[in-house]
Short mmCIF file of C-alpha atoms in Angstrom, two decimals:
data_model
loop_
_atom_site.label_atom_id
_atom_site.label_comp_id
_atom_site.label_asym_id
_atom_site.label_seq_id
_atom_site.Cartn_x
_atom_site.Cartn_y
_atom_site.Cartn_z
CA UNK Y 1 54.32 112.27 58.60
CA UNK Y 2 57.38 110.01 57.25
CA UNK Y 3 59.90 112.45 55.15
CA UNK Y 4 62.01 112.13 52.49
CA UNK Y 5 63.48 108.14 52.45
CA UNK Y 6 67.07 108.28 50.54
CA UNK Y 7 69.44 104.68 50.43
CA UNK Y 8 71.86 103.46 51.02
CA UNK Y 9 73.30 106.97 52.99
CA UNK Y 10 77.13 106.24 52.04
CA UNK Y 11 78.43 104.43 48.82
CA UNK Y 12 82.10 104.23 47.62
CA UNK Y 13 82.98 102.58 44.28
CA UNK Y 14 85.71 102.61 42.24
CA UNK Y 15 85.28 105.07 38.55
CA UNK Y 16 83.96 102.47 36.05
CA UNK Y 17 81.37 100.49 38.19
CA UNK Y 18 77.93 101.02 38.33
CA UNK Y 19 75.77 102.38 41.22
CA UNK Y 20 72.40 102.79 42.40
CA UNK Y 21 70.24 105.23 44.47
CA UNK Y 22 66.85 104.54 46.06
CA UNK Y 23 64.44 106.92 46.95
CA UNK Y 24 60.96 106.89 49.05
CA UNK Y 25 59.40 110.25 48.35
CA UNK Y 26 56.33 111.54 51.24
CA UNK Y 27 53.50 110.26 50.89
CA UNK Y 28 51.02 111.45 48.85
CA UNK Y 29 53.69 113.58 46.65
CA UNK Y 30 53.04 113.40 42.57
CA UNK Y 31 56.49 115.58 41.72
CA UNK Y 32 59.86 113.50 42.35
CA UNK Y 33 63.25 115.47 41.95
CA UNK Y 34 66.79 114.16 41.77
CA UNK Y 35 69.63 116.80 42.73
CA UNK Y 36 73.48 116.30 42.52
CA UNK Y 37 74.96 118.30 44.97
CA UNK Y 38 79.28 118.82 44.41
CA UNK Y 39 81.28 119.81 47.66
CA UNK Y 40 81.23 123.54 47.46
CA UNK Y 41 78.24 124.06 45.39
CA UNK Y 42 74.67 124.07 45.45
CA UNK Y 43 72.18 121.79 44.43
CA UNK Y 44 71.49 121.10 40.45
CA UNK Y 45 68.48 118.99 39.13
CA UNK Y 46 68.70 115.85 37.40
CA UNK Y 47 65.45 114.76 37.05
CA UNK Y 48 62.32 115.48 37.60
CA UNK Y 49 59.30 112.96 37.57
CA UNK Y 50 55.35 113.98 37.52
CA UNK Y 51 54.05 110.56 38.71
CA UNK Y 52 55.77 107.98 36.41
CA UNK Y 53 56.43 110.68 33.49
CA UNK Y 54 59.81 112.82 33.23
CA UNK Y 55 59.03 116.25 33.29
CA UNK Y 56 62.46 117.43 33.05
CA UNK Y 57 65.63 115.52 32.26
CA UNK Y 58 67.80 118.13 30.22
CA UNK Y 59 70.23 118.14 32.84
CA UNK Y 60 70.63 114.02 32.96
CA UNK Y 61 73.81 112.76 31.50
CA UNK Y 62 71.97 110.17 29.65
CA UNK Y 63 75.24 108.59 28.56
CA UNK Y 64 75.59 106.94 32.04
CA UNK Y 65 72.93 108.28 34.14
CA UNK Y 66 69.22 106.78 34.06
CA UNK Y 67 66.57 106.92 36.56
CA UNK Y 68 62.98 105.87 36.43
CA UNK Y 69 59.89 105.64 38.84
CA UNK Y 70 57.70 102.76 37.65
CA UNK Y 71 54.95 102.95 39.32
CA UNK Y 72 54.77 106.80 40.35
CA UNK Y 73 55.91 106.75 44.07
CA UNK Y 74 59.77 105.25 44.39
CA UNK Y 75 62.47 106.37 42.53
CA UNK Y 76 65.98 104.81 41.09
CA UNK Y 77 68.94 106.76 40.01
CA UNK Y 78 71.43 104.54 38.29
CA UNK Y 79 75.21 105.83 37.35
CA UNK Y 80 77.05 103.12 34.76
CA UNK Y 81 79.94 103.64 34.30
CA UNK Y 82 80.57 106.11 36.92
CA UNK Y 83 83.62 108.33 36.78
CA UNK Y 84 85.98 110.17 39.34
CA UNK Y 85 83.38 113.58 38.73
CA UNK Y 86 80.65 112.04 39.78
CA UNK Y 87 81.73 112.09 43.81
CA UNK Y 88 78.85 114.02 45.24
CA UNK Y 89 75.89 114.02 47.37
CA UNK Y 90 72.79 112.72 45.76
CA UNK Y 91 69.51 114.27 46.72
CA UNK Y 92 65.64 113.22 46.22
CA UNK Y 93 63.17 115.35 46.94
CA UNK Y 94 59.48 115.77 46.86
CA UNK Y 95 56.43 118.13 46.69
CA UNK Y 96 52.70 117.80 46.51
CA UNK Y 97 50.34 119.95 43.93
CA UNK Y 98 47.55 119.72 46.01
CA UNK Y 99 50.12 121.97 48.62
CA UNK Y 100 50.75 124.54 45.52
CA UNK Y 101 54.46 123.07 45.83
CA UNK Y 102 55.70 125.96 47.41
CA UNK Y 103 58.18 123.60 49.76
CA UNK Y 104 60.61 120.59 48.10
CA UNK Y 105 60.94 118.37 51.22
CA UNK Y 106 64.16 116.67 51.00
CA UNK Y 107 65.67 113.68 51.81
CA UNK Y 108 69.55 113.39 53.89
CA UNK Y 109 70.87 112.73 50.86
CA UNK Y 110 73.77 109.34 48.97
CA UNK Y 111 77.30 110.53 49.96
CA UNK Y 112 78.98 109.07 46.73
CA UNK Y 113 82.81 108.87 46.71
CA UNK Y 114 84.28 107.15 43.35
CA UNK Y 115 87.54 106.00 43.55
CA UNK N 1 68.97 132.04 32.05
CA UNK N 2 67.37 131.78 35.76
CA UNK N 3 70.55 131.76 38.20
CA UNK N 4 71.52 132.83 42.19
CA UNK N 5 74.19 134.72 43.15
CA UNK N 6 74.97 134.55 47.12
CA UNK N 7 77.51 135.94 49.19
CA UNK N 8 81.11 133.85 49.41
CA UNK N 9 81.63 132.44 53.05
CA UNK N 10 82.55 131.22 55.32
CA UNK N 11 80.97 134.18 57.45
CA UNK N 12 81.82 133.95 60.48
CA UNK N 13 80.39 135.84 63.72
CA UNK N 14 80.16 135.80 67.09
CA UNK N 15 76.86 135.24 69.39
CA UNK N 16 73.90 138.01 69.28
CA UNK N 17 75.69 139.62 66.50
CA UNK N 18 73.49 140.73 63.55
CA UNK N 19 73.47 138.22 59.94
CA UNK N 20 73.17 139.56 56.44
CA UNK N 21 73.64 137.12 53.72
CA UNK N 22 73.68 138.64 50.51
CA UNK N 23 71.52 136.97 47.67
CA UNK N 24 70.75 138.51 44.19
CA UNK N 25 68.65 136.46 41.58
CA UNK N 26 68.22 136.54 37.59
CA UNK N 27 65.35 135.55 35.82
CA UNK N 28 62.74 135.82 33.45
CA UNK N 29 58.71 136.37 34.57
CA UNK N 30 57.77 136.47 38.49
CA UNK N 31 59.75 133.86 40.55
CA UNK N 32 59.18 132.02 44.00
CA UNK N 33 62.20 132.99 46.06
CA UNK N 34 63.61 130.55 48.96
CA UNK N 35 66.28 130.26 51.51
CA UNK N 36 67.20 126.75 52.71
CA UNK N 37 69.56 126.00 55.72
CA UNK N 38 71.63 122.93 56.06
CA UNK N 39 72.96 121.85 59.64
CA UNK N 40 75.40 119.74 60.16
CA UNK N 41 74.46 115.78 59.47
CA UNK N 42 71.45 116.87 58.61
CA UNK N 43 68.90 117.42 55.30
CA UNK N 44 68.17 120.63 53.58
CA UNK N 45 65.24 122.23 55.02
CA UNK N 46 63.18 125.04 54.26
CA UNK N 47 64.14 127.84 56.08
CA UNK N 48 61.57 130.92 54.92
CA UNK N 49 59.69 131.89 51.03
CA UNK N 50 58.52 134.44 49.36
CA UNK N 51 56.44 134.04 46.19
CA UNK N 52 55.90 137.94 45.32
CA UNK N 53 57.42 141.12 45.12
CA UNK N 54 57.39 142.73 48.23
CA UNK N 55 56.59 139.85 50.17
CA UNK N 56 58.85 139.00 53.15
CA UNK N 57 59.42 135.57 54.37
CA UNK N 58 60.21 135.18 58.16
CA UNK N 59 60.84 132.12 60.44
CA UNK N 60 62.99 131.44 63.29
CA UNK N 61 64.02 135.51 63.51
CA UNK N 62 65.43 135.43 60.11
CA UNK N 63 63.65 137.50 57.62
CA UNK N 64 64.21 137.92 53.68
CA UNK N 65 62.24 140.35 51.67
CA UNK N 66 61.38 140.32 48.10
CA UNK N 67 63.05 142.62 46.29
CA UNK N 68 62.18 143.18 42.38
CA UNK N 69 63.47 146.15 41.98
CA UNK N 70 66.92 144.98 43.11
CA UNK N 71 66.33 141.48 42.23
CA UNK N 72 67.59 141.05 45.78
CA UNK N 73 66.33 138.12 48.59
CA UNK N 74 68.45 138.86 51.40
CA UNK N 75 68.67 137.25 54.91
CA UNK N 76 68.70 139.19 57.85
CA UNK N 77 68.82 138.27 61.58
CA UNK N 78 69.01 140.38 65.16
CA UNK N 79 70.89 138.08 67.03
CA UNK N 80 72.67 134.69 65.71
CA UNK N 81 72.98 132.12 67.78
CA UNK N 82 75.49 129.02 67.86
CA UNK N 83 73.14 126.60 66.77
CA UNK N 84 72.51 128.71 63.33
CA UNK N 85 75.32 127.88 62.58
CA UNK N 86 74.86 125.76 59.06
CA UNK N 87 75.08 126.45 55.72
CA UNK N 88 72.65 128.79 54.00
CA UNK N 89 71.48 128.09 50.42
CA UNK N 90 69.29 131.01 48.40
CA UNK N 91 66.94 129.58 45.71
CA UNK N 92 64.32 130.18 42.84
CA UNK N 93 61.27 128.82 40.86
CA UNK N 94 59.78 129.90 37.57
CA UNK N 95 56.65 131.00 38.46
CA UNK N 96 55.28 127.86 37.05
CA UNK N 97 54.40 125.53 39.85
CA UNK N 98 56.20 122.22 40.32
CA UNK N 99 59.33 123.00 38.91
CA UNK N 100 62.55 122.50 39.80
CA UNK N 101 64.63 124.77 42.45
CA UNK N 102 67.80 126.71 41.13
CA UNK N 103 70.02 127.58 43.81
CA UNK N 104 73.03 129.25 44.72
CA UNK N 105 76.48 127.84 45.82
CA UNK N 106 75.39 128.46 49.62
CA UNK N 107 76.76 130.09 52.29
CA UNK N 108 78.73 128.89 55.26
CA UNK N 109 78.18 130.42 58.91
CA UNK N 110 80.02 129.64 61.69
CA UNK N 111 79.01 131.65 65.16
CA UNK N 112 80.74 131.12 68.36
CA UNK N 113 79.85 132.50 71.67
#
């Protein structure tokens, strides 16, 4: 079974430019998350998609960060304008309700570095 | 709010020496409690679970036990060896299923032989 797809696996931009993140989730998996993980820390949710719908996007600076999933398996993250806080690694995960999502299978992640 | 608290690193041991990570959790209801382990250059993956109190999780000679009482999830092990060396992440759920992981700020362990 294919995992977790995440590209491109290295991006550095300068603060201001735009940026964005694909992600292939297994096959097969309904729920869709988007983590930012900051050197140092642990992960912290973005986003959270059931099929095409956001279940969860309190965390989402919606000021500069958008994702979507159009047609309920890949996923975009988008950062415009991005700023100097923003360098971190990017994770997408997924689990299946049909596996009671007890496990979040996750992808090896966007190292972002803005400049 | 729901929220991890884990043990500061880096902890650092040598070989066949015994591992306690230190995790405490707050939250509201009955939540599913995780450890996750990320080696280097490589993903996070699911190291053990635990989904009630009581229960303990166990894979690859760690163990972590469910503790409500305590609010306590901590990971044990016998024997470290170099290649556990990673970083060791303690998580939650709300008991609701599909929602999102809350985790701590992870741990760092280093064993040499």
């Amino acid at each position: 079974e294919a995992g977790v797809a995440q590209s491109p696996r290295y991006k550095i931009i300068e603060k201001r430019q735009s940026v964005a993140f694909w992600c292939n989730p297994i096959s097969g998996h309904a729920t869709l998350y988007w983590y930012q993980q900051i050197l140092g820390q642990g992960p912290k949710l973005l986003i959270q998609f059931q099929n095409n719908g956001v279940v969860d996007d309190s965390q989402l600076p919606k000021d500069r960060f958008s994702a979507e999933r159009l047609k309920g398996v890949d996923s975009t993250l988008k950062i415009q304008p991005a700023k100097l806080e923003d360098s971190a690694v990017y994770l997408c995960a997924s689990s299946s309700r049909l596996a009671g999502h007890n496990e979040q299978f996750f992808g090896p992640g966007t190292r972002l570095t803005v400049l | 709010g729901n929220s991890v608290t884990q043990m500061e690193g880096p902890v650092t041991l040598s070989e066949e020496a015994f591992l306690t990570i230190n995790c405490t959790y707050t939250a509201t209801g009955y939540p599913s409690l995780f450890w996750y382990v990320q080696y280097p250059g490589e993903g996070l993956q699911l190291l053990l679970k635990a989904t009630k109190a009581d229960d303990k999780g166990s894979n690859k000679g760690f163990e972590a036990t469910y503790r409500k009482e305590t609010t306590s999830f901590h990971l044990e092990k016998g024997s470290v060896q170099v290649s556990d060396s990673a970083v060791y992440f303690c998580a939650l759920t709300r008991n609701q299923a599909g929602t999102a992981l809350i985790f701590g700020k992870g741990t760092t362990l280093s064993v040499s032989s």
